Coordinates of C-alpha atoms in Angstrom, one line a residue:
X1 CA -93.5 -38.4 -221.1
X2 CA -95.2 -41.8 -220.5
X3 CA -98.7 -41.0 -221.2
X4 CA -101.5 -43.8 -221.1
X5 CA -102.4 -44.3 -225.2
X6 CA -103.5 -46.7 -226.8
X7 CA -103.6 -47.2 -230.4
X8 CA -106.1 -48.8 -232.6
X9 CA -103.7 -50.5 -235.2
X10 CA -104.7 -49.1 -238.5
X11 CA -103.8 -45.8 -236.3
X12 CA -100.7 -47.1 -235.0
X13 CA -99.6 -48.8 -238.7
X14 CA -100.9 -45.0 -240.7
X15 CA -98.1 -42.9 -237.8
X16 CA -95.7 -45.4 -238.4
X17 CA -95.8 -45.1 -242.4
X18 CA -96.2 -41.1 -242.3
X19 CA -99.4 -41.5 -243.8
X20 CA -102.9 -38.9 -242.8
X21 CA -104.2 -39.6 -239.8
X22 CA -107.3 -37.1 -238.6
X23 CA -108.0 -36.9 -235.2
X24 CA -111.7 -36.8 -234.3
X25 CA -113.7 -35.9 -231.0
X26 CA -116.1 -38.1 -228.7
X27 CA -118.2 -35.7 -227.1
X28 CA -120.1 -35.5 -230.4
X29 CA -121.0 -39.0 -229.9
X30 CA -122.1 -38.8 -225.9
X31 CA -123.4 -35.5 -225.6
X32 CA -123.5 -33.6 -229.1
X33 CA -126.4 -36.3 -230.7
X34 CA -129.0 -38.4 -228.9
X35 CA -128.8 -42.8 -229.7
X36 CA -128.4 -43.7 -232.4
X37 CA -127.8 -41.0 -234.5
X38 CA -124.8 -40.3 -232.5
X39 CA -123.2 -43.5 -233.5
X40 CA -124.7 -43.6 -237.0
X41 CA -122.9 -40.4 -237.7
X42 CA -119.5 -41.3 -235.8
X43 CA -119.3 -44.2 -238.6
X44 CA -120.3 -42.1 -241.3
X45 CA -117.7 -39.8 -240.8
X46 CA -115.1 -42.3 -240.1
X47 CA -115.9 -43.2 -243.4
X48 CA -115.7 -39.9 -245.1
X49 CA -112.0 -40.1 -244.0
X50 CA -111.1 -43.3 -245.2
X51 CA -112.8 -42.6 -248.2
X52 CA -110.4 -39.4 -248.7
X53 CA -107.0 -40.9 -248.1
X54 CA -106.8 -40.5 -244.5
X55 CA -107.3 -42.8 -241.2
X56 CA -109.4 -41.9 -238.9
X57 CA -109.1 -42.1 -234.9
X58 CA -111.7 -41.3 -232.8
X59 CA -110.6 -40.1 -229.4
X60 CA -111.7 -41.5 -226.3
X61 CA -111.0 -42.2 -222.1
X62 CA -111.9 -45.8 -221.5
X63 CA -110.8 -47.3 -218.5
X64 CA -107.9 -45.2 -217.5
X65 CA -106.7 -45.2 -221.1
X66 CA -106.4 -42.8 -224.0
X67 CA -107.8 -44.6 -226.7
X68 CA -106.6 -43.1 -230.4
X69 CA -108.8 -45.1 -232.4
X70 CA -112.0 -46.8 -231.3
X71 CA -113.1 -50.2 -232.3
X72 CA -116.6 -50.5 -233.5
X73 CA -117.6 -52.4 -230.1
X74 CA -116.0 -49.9 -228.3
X75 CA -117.7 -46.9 -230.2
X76 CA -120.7 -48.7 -229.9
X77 CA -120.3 -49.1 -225.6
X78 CA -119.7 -45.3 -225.7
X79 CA -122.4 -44.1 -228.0
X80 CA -124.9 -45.9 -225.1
X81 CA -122.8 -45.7 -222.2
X82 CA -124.2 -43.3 -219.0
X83 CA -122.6 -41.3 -216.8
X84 CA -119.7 -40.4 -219.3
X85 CA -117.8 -37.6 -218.2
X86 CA -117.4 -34.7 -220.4
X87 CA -113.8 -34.0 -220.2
X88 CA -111.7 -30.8 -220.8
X89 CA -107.9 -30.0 -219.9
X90 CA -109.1 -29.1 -216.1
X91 CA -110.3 -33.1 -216.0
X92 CA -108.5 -35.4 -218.6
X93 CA -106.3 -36.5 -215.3
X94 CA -108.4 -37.4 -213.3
X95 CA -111.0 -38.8 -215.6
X96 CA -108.2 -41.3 -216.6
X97 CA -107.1 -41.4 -212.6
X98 CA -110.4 -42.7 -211.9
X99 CA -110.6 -45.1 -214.6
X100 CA -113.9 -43.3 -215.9
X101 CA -115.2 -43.3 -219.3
X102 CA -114.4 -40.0 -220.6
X103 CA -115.5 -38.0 -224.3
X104 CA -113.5 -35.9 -225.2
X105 CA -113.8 -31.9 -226.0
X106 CA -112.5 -30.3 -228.4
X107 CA -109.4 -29.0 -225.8
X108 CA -108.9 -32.6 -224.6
X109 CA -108.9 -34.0 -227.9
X110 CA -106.4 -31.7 -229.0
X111 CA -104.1 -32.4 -226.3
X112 CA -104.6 -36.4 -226.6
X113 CA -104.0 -35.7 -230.6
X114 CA -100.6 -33.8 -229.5
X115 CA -99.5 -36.7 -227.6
X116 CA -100.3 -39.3 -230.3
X117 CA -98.5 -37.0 -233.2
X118 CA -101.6 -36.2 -234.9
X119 CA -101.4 -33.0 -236.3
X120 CA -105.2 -32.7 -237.8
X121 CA -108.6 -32.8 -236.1
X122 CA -112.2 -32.9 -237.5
X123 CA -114.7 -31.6 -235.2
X124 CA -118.6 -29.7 -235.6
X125 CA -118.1 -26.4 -233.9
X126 CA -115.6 -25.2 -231.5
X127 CA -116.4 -23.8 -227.9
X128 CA -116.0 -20.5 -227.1
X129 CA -117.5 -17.1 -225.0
X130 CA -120.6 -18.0 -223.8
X131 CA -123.3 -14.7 -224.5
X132 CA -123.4 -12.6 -221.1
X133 CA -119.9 -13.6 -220.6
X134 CA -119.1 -10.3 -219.0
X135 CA -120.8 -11.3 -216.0
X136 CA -121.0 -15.2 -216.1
X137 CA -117.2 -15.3 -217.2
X138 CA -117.9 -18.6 -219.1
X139 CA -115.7 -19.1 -221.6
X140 CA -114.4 -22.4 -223.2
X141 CA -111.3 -24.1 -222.7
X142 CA -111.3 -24.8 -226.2
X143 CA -109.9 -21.3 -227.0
X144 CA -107.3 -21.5 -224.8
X145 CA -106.3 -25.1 -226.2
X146 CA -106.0 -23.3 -229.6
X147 CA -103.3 -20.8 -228.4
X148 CA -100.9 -23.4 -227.2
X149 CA -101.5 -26.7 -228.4
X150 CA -100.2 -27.5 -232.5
X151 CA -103.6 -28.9 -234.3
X152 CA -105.4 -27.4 -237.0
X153 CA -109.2 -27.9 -236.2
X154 CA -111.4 -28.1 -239.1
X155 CA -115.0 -27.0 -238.1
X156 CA -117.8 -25.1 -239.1
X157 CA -116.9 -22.4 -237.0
X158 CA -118.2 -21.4 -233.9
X159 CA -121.3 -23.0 -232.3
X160 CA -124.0 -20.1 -233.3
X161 CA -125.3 -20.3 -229.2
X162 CA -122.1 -18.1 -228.7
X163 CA -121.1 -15.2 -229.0
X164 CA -119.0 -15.0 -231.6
X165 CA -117.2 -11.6 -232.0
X166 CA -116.0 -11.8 -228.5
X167 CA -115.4 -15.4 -229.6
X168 CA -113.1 -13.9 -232.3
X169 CA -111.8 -11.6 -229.9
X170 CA -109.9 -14.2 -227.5
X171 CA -109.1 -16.1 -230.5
X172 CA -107.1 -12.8 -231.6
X173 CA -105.4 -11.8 -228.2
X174 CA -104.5 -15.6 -228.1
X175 CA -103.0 -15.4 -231.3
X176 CA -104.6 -18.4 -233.0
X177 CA -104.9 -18.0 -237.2
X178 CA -108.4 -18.1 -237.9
X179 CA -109.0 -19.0 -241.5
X180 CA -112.0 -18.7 -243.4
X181 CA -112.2 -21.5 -245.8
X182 CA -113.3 -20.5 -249.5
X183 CA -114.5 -17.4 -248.7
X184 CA -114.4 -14.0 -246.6
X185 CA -116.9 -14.2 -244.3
X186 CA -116.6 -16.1 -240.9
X187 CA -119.6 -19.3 -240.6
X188 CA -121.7 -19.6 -238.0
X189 CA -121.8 -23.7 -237.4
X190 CA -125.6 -24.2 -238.9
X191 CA -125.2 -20.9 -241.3
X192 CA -122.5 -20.1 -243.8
X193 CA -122.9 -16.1 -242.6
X194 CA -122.2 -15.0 -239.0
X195 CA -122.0 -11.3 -240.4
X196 CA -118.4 -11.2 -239.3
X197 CA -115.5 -10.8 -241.6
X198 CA -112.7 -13.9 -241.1
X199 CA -109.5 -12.6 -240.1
X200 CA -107.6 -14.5 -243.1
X201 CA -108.9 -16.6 -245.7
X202 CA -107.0 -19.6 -247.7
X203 CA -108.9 -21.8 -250.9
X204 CA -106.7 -25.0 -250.6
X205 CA -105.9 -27.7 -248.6
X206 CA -102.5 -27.8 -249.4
X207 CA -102.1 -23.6 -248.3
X208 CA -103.7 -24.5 -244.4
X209 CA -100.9 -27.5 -244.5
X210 CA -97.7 -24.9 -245.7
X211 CA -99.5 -22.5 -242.5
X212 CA -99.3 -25.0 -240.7
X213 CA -96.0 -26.3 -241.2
X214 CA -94.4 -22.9 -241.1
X215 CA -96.0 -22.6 -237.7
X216 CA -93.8 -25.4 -236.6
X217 CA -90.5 -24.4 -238.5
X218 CA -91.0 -20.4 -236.7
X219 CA -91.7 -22.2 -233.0
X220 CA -94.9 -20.7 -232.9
X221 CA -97.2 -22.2 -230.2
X222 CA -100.8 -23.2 -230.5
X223 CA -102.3 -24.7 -233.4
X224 CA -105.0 -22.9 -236.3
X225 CA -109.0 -22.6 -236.5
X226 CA -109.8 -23.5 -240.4
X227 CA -113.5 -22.3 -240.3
X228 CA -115.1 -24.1 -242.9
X229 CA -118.9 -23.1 -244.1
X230 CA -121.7 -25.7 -243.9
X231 CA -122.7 -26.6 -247.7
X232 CA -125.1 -24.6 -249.0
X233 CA -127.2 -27.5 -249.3
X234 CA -127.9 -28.4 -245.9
X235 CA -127.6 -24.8 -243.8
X236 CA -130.5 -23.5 -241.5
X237 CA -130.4 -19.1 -242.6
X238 CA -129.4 -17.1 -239.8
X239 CA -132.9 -15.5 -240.4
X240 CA -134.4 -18.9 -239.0
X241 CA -132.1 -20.4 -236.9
X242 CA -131.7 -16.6 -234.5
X243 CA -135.1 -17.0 -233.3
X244 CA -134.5 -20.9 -232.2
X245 CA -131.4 -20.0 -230.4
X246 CA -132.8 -16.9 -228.5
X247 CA -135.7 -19.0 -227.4
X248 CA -133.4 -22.0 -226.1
X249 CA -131.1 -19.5 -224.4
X250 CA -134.5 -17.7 -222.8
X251 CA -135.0 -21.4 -221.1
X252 CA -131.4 -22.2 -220.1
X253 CA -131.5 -18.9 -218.0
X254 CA -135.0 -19.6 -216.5
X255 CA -133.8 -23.1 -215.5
X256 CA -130.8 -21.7 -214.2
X257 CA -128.7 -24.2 -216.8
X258 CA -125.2 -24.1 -215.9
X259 CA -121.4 -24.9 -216.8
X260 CA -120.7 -27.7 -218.9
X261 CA -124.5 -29.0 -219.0
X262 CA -125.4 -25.1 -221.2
X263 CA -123.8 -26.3 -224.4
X264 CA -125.9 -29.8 -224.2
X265 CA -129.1 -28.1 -223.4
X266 CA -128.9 -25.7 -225.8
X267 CA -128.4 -28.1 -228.5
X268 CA -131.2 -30.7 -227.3
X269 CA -133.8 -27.5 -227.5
X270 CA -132.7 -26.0 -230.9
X271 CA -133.6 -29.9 -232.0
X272 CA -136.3 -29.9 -230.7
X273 CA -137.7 -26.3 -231.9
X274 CA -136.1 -27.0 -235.4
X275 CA -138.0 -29.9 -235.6
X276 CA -134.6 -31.9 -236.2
X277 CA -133.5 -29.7 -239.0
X278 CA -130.4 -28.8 -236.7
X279 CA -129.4 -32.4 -236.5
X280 CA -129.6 -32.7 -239.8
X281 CA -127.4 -29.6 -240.3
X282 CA -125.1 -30.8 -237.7
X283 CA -124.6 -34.0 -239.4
X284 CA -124.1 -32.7 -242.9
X285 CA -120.9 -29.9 -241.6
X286 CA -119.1 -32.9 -239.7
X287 CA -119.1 -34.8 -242.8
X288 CA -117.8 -31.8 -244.6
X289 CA -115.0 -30.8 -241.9
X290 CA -113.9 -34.4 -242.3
X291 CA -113.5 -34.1 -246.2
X292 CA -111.1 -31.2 -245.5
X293 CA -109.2 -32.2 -242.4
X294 CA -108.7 -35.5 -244.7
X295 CA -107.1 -33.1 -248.0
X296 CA -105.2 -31.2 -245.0
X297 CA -103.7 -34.3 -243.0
X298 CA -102.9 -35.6 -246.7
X299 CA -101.1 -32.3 -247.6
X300 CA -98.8 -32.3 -244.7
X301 CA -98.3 -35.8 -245.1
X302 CA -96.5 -35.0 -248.1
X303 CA -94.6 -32.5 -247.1

């Protein structure tokens, strides 16, 4: 294997020494948050890892390069930069082919965290089957990634446009762990409640580390979804956040939205009818992934 990373050297220098690395995604910064939240938050979150023990390394395509690790002028050319493609396992070669700027999903960032060794990755929400699936057949790649690739994601679970109990059900048939953290039910990215039991549950960092491991040491494939509810604090109810989502899925089907440009729209109307609340949400259960893909990536680190 003689893939095309780079390493940012605090990266490079925490691998070498064993120490927690967490693996973080770019598309939040180019299509998840409009300028310059986007890069506000990217650095706030960075921080949030440092803060708990762990290096950070944001994951990015920059001129035919993986990058594990951005530099603040780099982060800051991506969080403005136009035209970035948003890429997936179906176009990490040839974004890199190309030479393109590229953010990364949560698939591809997976896949580039595989490469580098990093067995942890912070992210918002997770793809997954799109409502009206059935018929439309769209379904993320991310669930896929999950089923073969060996990262435990830490998110908030899945995005709340989807639909999440056929979500769940690929998840299942693809035999990825799903773990509730800290309690039973299954979170809905900007709710704690999705009405849907979590298929397991674990209370500690250090248990979703020993899953983890023993994944590995039993040759199981594909990594583990650690589903982990927005604080209290900052969550939007289901009760108010249902009627925001139907109305921007109402729009994306009268305007004939499509592909990868539903997931962007959706979140760029939600904004806008929540009057930013969402944003703030948003912002708040990245932070509070990264705590606890930090206390994971620490846990295994010890191991």
């Amino acid at each position: 294997m003689n893939a095309p990373l780079v390493f940012a050297p605090e990266v490079r220098a925490a691998l070498d020494a064993g120490q927690p690395v967490v693996a973080l995604e770019s598309t939040i910064i180019t299509h998840g948050m409009p300028f310059p939240q986007n890069v506000e938050t990217a650095r706030r979150v960075e921080a949030e890892i440092h803060a708990h023990g762990a290096t950070p390394a944001t994951i990015a395509v920059i001129g035919g390069q993986i990058h594990i690790g951005l530099t603040e002028a780099e982060l800051d050319d991506l969080a403005q930069a136009k035209g970035v493609m948003k890429v997936s396992r179906a176009d990490l070669a040839v974004c890199l082919a190309r030479g393109a700027y590229g953010a990364t999903t949560v698939a591809a960032t997976m896949i580039c965290a595989d490469l580098a060794g990093i067995r942890v990755f912070a992210t918002g929400g997770i793809g997954g089957v799109h409502r009206g699936a059935e018929s439309s057949f769209d379904i993320s790649a991310d669930l896929a990634e999950l089923g073969i690739t060996p990262v435990t994601v830490v998110a908030a679970g899945a995005k709340a446009i989807l639909d999440i109990p056929k979500t769940l059900e690929v998840l299942e048939t693809d035999g990825v762990p799903v773990i509730a953290y800290g309690q039973d039910e299954f979170p809905a990215f900007w709710s704690r409640s999705s009405g849907l039991k979590a298929p397991l549950r674990m209370d500690s960092a250090a248990e979703i580390a020993q899953a983890q491991i023993m994944r590995a040491r039993l040759g199981l494939s594909g990594g583990q979804l650690v589903a982990n509810p927005i604080p209290e604090e900052a969550e939007i109810p289901r009760a108010e956040i249902i009627p925001a989502i139907e109305q921007a899925l109402r729009e994306a089907a009268e305007g004939h939205v499509s592909a990868k440009e539903v997931t962007p729209f959706l979140l760029s109307r939600i904004f806008e009818i929540t009057q930013g609340r969402s944003l703030e949400a948003n912002i708040a259960l990245v932070l509070n992934n990264a705590r606890l893909a930090a206390a994971i990536a620490t846990e295994i680190a010890k191991a």
